[in-house]
JSON list of C-alpha atoms in Angstrom, two decimals:
[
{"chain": "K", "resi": 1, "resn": "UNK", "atom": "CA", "xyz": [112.48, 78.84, 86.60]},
{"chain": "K", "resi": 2, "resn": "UNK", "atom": "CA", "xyz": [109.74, 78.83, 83.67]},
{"chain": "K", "resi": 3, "resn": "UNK", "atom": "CA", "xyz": [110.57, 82.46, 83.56]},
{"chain": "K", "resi": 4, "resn": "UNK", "atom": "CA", "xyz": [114.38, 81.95, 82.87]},
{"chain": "K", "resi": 5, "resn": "UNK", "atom": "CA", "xyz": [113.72, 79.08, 80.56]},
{"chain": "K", "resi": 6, "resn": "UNK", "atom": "CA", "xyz": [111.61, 81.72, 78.17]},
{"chain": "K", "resi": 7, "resn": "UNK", "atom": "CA", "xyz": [114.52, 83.94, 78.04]},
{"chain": "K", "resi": 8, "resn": "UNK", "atom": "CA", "xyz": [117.05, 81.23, 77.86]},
{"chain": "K", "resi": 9, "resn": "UNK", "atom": "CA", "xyz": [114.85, 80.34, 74.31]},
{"chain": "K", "resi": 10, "resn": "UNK", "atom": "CA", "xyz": [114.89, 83.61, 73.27]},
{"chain": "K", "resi": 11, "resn": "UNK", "atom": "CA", "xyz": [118.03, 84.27, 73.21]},
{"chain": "K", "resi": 12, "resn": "UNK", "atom": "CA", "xyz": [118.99, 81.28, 71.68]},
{"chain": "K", "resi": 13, "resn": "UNK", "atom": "CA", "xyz": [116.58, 82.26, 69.29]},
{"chain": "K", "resi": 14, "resn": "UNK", "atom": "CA", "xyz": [118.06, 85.62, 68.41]},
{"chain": "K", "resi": 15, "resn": "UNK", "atom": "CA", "xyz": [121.91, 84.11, 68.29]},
{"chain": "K", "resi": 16, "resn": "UNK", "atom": "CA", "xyz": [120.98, 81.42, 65.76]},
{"chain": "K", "resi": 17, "resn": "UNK", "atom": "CA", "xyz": [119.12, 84.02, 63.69]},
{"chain": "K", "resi": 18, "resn": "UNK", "atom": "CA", "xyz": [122.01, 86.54, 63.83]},
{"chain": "K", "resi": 19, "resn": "UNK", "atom": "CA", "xyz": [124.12, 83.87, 62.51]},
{"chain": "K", "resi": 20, "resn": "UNK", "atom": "CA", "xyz": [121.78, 83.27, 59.20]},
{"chain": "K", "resi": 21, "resn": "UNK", "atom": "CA", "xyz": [121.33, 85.33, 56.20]},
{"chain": "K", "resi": 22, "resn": "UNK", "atom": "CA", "xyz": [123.67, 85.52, 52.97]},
{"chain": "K", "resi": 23, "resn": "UNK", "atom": "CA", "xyz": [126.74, 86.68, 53.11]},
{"chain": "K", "resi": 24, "resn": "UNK", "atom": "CA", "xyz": [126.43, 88.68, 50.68]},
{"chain": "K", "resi": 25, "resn": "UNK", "atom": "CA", "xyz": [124.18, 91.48, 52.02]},
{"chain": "K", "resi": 26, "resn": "UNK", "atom": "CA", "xyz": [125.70, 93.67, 54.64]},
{"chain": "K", "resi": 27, "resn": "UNK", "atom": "CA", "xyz": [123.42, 94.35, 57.65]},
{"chain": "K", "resi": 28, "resn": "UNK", "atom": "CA", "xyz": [123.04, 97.59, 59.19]},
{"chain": "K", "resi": 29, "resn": "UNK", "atom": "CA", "xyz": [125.97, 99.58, 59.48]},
{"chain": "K", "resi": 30, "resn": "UNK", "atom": "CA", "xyz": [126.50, 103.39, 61.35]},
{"chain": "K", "resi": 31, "resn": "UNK", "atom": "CA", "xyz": [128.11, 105.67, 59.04]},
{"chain": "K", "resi": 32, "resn": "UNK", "atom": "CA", "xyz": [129.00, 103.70, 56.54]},
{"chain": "K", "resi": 33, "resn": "UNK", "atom": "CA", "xyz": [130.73, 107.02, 54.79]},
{"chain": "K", "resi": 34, "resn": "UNK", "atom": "CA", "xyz": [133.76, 105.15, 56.51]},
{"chain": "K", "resi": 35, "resn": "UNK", "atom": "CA", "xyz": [133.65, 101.72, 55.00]},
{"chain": "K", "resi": 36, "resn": "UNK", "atom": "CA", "xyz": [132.64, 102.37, 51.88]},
{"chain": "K", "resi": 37, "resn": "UNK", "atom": "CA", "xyz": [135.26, 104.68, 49.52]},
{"chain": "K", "resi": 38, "resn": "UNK", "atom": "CA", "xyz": [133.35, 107.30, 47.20]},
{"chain": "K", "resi": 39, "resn": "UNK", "atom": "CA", "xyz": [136.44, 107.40, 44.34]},
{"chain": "K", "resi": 40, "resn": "UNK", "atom": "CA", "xyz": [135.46, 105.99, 41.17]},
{"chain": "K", "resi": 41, "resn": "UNK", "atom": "CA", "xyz": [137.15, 102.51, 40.45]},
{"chain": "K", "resi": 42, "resn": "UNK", "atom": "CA", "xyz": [139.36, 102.11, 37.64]},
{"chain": "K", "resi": 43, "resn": "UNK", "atom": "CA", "xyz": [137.61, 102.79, 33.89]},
{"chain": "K", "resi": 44, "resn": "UNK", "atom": "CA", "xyz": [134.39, 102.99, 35.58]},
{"chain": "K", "resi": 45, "resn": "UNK", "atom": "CA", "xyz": [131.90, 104.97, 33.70]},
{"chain": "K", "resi": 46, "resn": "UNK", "atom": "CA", "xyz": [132.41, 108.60, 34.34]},
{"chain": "K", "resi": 47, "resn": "UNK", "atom": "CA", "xyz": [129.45, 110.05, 32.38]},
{"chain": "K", "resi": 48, "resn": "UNK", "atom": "CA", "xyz": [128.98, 112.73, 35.22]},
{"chain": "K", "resi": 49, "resn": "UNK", "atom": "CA", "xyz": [132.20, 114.53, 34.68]},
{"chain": "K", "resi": 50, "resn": "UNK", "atom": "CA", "xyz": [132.12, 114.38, 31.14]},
{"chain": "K", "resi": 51, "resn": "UNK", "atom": "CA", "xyz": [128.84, 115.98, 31.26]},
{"chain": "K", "resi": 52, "resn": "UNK", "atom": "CA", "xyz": [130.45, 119.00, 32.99]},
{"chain": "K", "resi": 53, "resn": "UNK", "atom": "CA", "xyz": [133.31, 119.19, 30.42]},
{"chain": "K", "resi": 54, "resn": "UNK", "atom": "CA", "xyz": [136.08, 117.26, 32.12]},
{"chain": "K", "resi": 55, "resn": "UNK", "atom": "CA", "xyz": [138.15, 115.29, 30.12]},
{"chain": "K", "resi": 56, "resn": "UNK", "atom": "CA", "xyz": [139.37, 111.98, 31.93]},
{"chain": "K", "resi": 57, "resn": "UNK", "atom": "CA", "xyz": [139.24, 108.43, 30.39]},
{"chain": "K", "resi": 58, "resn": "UNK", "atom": "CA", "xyz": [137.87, 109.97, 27.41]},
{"chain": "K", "resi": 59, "resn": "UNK", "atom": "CA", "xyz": [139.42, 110.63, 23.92]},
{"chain": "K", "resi": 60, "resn": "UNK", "atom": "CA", "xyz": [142.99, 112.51, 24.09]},
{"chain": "K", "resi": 61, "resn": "UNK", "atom": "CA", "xyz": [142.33, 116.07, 22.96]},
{"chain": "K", "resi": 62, "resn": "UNK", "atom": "CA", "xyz": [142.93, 116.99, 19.36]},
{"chain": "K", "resi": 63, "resn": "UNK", "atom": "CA", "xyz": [146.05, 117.34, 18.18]},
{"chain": "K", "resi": 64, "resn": "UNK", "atom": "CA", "xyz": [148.08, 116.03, 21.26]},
{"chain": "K", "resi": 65, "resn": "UNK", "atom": "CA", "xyz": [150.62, 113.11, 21.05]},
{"chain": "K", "resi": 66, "resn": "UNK", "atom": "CA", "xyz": [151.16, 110.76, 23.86]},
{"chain": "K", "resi": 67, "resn": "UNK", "atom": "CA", "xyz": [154.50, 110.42, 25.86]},
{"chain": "K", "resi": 68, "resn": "UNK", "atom": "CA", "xyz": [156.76, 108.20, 23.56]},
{"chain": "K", "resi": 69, "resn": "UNK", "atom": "CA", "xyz": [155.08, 107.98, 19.97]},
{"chain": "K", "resi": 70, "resn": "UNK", "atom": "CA", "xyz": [156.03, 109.71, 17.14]},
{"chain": "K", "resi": 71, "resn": "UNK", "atom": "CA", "xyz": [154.25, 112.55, 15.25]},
{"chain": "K", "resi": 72, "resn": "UNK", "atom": "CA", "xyz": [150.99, 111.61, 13.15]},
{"chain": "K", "resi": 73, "resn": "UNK", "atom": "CA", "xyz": [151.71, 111.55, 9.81]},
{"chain": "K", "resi": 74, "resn": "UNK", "atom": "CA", "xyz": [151.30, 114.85, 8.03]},
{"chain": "K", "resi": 75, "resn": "UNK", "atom": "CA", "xyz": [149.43, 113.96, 5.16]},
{"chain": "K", "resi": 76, "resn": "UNK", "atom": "CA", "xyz": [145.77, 112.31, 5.07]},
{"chain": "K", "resi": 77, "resn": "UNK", "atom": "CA", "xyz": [144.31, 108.84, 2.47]},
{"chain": "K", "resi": 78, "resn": "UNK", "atom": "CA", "xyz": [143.58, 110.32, -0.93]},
{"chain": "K", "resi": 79, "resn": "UNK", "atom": "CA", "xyz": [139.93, 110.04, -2.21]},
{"chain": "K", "resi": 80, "resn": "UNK", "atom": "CA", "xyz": [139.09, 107.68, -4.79]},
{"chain": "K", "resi": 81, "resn": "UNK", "atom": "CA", "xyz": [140.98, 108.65, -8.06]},
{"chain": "K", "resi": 82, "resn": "UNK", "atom": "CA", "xyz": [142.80, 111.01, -6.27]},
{"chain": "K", "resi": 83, "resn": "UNK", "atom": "CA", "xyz": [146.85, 110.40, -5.97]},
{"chain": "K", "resi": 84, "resn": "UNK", "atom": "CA", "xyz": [148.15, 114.48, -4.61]},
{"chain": "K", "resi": 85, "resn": "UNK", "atom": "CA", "xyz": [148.97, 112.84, -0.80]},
{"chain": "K", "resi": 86, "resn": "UNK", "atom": "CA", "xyz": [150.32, 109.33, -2.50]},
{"chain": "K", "resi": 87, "resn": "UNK", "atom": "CA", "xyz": [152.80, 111.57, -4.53]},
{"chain": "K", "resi": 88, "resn": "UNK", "atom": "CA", "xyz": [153.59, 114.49, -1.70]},
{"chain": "K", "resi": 89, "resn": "UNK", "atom": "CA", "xyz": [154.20, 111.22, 0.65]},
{"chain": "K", "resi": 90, "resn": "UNK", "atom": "CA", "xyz": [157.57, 110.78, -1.12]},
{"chain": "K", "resi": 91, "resn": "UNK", "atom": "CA", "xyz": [159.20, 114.08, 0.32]},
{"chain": "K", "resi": 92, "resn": "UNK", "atom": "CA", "xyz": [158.17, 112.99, 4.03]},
{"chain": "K", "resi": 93, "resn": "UNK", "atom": "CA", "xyz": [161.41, 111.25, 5.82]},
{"chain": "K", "resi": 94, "resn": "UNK", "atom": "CA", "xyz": [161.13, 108.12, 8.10]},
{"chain": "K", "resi": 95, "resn": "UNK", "atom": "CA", "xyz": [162.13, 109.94, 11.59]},
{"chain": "K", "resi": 96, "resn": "UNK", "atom": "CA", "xyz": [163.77, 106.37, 12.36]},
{"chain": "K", "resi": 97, "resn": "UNK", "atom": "CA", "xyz": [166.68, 106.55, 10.60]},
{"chain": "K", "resi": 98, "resn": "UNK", "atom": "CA", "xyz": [168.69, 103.57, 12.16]},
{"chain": "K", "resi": 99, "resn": "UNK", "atom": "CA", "xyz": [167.17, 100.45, 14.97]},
{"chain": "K", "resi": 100, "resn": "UNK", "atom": "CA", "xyz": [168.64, 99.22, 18.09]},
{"chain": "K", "resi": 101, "resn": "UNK", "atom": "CA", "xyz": [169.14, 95.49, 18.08]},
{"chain": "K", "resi": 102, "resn": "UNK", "atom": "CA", "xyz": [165.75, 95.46, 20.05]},
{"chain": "K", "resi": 103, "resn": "UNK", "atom": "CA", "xyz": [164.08, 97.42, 17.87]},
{"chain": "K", "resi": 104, "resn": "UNK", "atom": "CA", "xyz": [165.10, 94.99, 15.14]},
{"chain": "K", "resi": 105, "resn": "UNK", "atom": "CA", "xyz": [163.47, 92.09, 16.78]},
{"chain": "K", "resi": 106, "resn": "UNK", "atom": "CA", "xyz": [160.22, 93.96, 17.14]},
{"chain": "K", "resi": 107, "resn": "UNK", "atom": "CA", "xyz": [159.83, 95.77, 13.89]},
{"chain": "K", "resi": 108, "resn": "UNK", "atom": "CA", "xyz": [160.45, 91.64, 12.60]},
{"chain": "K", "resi": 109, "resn": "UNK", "atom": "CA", "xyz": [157.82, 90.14, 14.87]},
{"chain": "K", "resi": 110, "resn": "UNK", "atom": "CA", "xyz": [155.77, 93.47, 13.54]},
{"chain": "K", "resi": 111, "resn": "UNK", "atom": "CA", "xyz": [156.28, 92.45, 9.79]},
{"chain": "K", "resi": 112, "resn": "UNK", "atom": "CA", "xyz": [156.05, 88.83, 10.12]},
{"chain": "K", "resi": 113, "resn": "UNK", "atom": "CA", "xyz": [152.68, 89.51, 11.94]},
{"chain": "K", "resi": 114, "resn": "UNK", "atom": "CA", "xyz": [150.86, 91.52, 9.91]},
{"chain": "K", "resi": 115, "resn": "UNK", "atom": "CA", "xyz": [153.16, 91.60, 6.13]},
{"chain": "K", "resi": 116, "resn": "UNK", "atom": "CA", "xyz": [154.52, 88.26, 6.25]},
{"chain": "K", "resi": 117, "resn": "UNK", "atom": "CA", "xyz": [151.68, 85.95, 5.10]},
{"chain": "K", "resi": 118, "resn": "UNK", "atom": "CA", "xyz": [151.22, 88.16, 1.87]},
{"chain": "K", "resi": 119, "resn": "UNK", "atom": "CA", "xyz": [155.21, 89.26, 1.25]},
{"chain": "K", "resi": 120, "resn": "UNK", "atom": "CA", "xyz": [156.20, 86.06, 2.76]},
{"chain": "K", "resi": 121, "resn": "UNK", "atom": "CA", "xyz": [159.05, 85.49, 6.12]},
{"chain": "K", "resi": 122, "resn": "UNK", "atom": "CA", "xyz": [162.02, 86.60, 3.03]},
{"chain": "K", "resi": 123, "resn": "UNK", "atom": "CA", "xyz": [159.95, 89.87, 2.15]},
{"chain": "K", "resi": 124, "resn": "UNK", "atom": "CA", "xyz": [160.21, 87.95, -1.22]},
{"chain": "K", "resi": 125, "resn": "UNK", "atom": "CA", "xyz": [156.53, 87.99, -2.29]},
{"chain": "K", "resi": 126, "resn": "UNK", "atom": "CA", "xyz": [155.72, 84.53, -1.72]},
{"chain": "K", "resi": 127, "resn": "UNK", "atom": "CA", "xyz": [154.04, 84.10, 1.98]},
{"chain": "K", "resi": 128, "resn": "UNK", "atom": "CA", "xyz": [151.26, 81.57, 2.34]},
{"chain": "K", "resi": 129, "resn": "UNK", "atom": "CA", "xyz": [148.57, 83.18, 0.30]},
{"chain": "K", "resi": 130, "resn": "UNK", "atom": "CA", "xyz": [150.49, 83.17, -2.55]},
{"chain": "K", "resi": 131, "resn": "UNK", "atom": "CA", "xyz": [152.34, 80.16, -2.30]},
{"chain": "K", "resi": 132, "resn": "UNK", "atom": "CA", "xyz": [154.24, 79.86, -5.70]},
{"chain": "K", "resi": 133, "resn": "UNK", "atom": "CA", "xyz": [150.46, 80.26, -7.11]},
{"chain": "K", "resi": 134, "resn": "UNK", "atom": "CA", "xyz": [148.86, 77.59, -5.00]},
{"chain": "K", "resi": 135, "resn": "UNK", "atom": "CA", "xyz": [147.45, 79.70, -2.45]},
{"chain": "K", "resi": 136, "resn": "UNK", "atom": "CA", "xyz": [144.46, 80.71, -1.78]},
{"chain": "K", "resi": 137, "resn": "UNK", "atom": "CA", "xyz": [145.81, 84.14, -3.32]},
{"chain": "K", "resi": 138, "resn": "UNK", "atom": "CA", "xyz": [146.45, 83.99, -7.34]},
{"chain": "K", "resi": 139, "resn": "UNK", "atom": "CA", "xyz": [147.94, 87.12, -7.54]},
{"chain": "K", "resi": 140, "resn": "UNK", "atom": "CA", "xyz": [151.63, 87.57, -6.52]},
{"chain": "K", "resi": 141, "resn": "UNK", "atom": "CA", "xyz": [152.40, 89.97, -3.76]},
{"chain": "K", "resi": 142, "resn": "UNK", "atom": "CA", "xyz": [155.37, 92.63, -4.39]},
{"chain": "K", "resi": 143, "resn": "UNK", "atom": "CA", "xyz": [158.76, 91.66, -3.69]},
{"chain": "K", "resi": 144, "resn": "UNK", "atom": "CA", "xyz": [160.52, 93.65, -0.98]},
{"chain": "K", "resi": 145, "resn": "UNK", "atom": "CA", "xyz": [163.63, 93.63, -1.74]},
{"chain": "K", "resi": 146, "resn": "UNK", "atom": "CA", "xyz": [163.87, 92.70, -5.68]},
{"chain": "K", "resi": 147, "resn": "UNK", "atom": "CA", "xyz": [161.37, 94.85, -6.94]},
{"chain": "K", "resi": 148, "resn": "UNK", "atom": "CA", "xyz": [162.78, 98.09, -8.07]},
{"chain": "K", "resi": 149, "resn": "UNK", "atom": "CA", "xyz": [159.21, 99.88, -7.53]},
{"chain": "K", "resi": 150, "resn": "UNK", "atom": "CA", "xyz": [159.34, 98.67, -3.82]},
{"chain": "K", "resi": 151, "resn": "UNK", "atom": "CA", "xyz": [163.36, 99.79, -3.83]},
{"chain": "K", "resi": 152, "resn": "UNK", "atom": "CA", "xyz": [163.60, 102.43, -5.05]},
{"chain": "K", "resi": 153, "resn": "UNK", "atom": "CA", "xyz": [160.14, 103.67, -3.34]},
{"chain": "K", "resi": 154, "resn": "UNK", "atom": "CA", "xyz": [160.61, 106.86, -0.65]},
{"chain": "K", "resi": 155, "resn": "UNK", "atom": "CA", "xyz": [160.12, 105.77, 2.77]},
{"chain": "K", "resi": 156, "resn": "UNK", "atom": "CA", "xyz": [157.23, 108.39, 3.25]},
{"chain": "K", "resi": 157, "resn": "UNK", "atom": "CA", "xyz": [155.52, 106.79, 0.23]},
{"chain": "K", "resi": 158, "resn": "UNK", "atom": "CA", "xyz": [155.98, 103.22, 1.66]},
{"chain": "K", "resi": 159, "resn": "UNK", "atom": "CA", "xyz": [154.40, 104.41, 5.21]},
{"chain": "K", "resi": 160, "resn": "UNK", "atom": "CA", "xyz": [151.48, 106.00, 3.38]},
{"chain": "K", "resi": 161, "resn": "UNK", "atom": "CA", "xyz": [150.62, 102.69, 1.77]},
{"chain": "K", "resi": 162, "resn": "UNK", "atom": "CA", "xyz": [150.56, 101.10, 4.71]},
{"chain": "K", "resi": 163, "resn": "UNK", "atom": "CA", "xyz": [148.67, 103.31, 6.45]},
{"chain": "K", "resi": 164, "resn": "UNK", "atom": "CA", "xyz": [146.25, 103.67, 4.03]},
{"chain": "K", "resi": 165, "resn": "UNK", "atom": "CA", "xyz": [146.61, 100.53, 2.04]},
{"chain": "K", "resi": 166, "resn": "UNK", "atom": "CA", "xyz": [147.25, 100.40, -1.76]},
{"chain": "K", "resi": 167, "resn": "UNK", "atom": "CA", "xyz": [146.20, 98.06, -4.40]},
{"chain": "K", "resi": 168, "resn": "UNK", "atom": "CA", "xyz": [145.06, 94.82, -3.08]},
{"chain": "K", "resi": 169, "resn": "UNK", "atom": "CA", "xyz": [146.44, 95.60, 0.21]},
{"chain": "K", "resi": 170, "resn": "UNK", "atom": "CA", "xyz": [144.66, 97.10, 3.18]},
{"chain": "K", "resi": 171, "resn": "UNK", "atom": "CA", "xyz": [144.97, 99.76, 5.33]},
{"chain": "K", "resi": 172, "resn": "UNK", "atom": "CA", "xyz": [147.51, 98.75, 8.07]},
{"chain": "K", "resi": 173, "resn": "UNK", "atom": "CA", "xyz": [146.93, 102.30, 10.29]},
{"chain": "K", "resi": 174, "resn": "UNK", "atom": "CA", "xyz": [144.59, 100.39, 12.86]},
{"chain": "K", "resi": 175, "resn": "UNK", "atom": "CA", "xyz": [146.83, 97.40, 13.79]},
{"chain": "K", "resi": 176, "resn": "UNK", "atom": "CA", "xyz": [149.77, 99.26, 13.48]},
{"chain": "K", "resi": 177, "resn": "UNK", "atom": "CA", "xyz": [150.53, 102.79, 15.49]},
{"chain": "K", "resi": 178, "resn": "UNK", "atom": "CA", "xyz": [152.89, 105.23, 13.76]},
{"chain": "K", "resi": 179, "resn": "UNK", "atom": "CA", "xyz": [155.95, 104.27, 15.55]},
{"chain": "K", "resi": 180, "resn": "UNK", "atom": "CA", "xyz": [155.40, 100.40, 15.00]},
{"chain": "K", "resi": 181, "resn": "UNK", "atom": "CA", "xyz": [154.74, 101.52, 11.20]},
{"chain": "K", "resi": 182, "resn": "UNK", "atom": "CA", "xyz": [157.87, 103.84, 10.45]},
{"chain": "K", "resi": 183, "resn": "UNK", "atom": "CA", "xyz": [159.71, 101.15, 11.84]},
{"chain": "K", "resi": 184, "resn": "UNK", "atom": "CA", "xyz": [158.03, 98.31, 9.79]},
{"chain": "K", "resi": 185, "resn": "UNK", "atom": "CA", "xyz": [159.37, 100.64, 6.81]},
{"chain": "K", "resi": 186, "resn": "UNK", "atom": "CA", "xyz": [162.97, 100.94, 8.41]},
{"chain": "K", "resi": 187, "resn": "UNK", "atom": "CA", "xyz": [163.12, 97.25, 8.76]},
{"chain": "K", "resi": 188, "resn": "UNK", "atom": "CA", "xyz": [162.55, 96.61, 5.11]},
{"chain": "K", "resi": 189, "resn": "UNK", "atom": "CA", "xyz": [164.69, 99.09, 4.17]},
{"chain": "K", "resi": 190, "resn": "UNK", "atom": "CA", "xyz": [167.32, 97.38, 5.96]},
{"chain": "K", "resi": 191, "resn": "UNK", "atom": "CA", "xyz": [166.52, 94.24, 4.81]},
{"chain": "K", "resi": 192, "resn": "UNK", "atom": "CA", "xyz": [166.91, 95.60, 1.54]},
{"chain": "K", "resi": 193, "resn": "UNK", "atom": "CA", "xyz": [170.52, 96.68, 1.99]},
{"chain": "K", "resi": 194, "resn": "UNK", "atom": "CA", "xyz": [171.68, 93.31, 3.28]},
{"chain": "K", "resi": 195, "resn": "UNK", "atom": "CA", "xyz": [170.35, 91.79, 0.22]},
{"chain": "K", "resi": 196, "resn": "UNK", "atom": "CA", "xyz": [172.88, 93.52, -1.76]},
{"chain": "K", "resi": 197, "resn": "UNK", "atom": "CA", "xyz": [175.77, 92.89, 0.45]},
{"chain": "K", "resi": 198, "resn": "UNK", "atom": "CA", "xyz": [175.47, 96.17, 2.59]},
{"chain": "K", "resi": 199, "resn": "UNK", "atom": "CA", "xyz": [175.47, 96.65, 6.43]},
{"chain": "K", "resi": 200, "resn": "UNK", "atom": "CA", "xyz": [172.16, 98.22, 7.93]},
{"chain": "K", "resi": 201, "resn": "UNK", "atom": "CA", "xyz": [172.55, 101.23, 10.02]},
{"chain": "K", "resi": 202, "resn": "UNK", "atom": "CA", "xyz": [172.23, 100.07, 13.78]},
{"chain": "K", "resi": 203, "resn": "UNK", "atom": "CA", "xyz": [171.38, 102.98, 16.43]},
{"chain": "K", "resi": 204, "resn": "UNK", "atom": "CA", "xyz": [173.31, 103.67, 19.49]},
{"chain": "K", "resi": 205, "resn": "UNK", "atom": "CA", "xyz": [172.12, 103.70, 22.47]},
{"chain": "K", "resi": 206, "resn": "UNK", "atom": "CA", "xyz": [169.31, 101.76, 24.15]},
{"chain": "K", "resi": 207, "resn": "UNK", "atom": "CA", "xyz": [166.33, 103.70, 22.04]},
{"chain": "K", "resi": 208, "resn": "UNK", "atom": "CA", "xyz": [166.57, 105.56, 18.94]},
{"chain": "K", "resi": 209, "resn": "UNK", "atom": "CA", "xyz": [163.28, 106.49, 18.93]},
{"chain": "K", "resi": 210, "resn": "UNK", "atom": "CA", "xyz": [163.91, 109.27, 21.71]},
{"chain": "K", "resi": 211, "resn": "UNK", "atom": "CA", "xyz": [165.85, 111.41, 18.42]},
{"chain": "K", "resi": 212, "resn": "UNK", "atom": "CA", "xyz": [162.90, 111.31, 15.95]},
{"chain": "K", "resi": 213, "resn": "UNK", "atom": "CA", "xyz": [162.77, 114.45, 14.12]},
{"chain": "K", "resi": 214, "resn": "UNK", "atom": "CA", "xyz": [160.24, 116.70, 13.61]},
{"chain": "K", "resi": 215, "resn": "UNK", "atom": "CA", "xyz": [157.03, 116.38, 11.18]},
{"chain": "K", "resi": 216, "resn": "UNK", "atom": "CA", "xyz": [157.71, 117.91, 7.96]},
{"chain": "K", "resi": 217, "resn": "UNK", "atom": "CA", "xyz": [155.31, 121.10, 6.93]},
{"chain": "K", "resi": 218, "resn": "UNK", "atom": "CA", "xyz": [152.79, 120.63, 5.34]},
{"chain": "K", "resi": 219, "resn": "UNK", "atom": "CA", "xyz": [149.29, 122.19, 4.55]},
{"chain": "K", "resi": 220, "resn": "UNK", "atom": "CA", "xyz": [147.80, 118.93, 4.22]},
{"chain": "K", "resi": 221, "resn": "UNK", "atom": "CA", "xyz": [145.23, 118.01, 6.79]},
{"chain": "K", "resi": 222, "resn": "UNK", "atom": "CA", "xyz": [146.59, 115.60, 9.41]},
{"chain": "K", "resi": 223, "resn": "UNK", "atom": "CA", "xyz": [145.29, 112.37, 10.90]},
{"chain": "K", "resi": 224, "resn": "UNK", "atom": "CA", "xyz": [143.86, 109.28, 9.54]},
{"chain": "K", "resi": 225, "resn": "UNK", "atom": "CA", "xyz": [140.04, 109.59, 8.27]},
{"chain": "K", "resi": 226, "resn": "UNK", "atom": "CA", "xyz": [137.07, 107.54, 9.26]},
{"chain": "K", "resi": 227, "resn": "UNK", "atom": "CA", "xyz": [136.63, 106.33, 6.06]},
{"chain": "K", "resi": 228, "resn": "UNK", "atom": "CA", "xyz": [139.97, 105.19, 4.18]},
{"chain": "K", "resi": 229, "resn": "UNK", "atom": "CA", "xyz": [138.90, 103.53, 0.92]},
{"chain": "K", "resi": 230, "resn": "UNK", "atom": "CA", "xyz": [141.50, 101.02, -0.89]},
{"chain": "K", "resi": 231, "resn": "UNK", "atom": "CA", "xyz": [142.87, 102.26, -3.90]},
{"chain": "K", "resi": 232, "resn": "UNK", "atom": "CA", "xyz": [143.86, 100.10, -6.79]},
{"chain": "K", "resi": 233, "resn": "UNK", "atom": "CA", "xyz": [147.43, 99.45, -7.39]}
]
């Protein structure tokens, strides 16, 4: 009886011990090959294969564009005092040459987002840094669609100051990708035929970005650089 008793206890024992421990910590398991997948998770670090040369989650290779953007603009920032790109930008063509309804939309949220509190919600010059003059801003912006330099300024021209930036205004090339910014520019442009009474081009179909034409040739060197320093206006 004092026999069974001991192993009575020590059993108990080992069943109230089995059922302690955290949670958290597996106990032993046999081959646990089976429980545990080797595949990487998703964006985990992959130092190992980039060390042999494989390209996964890294950088896209030079000189490729990804499925549904546009071609990078041709023609990098001038240097400081330099103006050769700024004046070759004029002969490149906006590969958007009309927007879908949707498009419309967007390319407005786009502007109002990033252009409207300098060139104001009327792309008149007068968003809330300038404020008639009592903003925070003394200077007044350019007027979109009254100014003749802005009107009668080549689309390529326009996208290379936003890119880039010119004058007081900064480079736009990091908030903006080159789709969002060629049609930025065809927005305006639009904008800037309604202001005289005309009708703006509307695309057909449900995307008229799928018909963008080809870069222009150029020998310029292409791509955005590092450094992009503001020019004055």
């Amino acid at each position: 009886m004092k026999k069974l008793s001991v192993i009575t206890v020590f059993l108990l024992a080992i069943i109230i011990w089995s059922c302690g421990g955290s949670k958290q910590e597996r106990s032993r398991n046999y081959m646990p090959d089976m429980m545990d997948s080797r595949a990487y998770e998703t964006y985990a670090n992959l130092d190992t294969l980039k060390s042999q040369g494989i390209n996964y989650t890294a950088m896209p290779v030079a000189g490729t564009v990804k499925r549904g953007e546009l071609y990078p603009f041709p023609l990098a920032a001038d240097k400081f005092g330099d103006s050769t790109n700024y004046v070759a930008s004029r002969q490149v063509p906006n590969p958007i040459t009309a927007l879908t309804e949707d498009q419309s939309k967007e390319a407005e949220r786009l502007y109002l987002v990033n252009c409207g509190i300098c060139h104001g919600g009327n792309l008149n010059g007068n968003g809330p840094l300038y404020n008639d003059g009592t903003g925070p801003y003394g200077v007044a912006p350019r007027n979109l669609v009254d100014d003749p330099v802005v009107t009668g300024m080549p689309d390529g021209q326009m996208f290379y100051s936003i890119s880039y930036g010119k004058g007081q205004m900064g480079p736009y090339a990091s908030q903006l990708t080159t789709t969002q910014r060629w049609m930025v520019v065809r927005f305006i442009r639009d904008k800037q035929i309604q202001k005289k009474g005309g009708s703006a081009p509307k695309a057909q179909g449900t995307d008229s970005l799928q018909s963008a034409g080809t870069p222009p040739k150029t020998t310029s060197p292409v791509g955005i650089p590092k450094d992009s320093a503001q020019t004055k206006k």
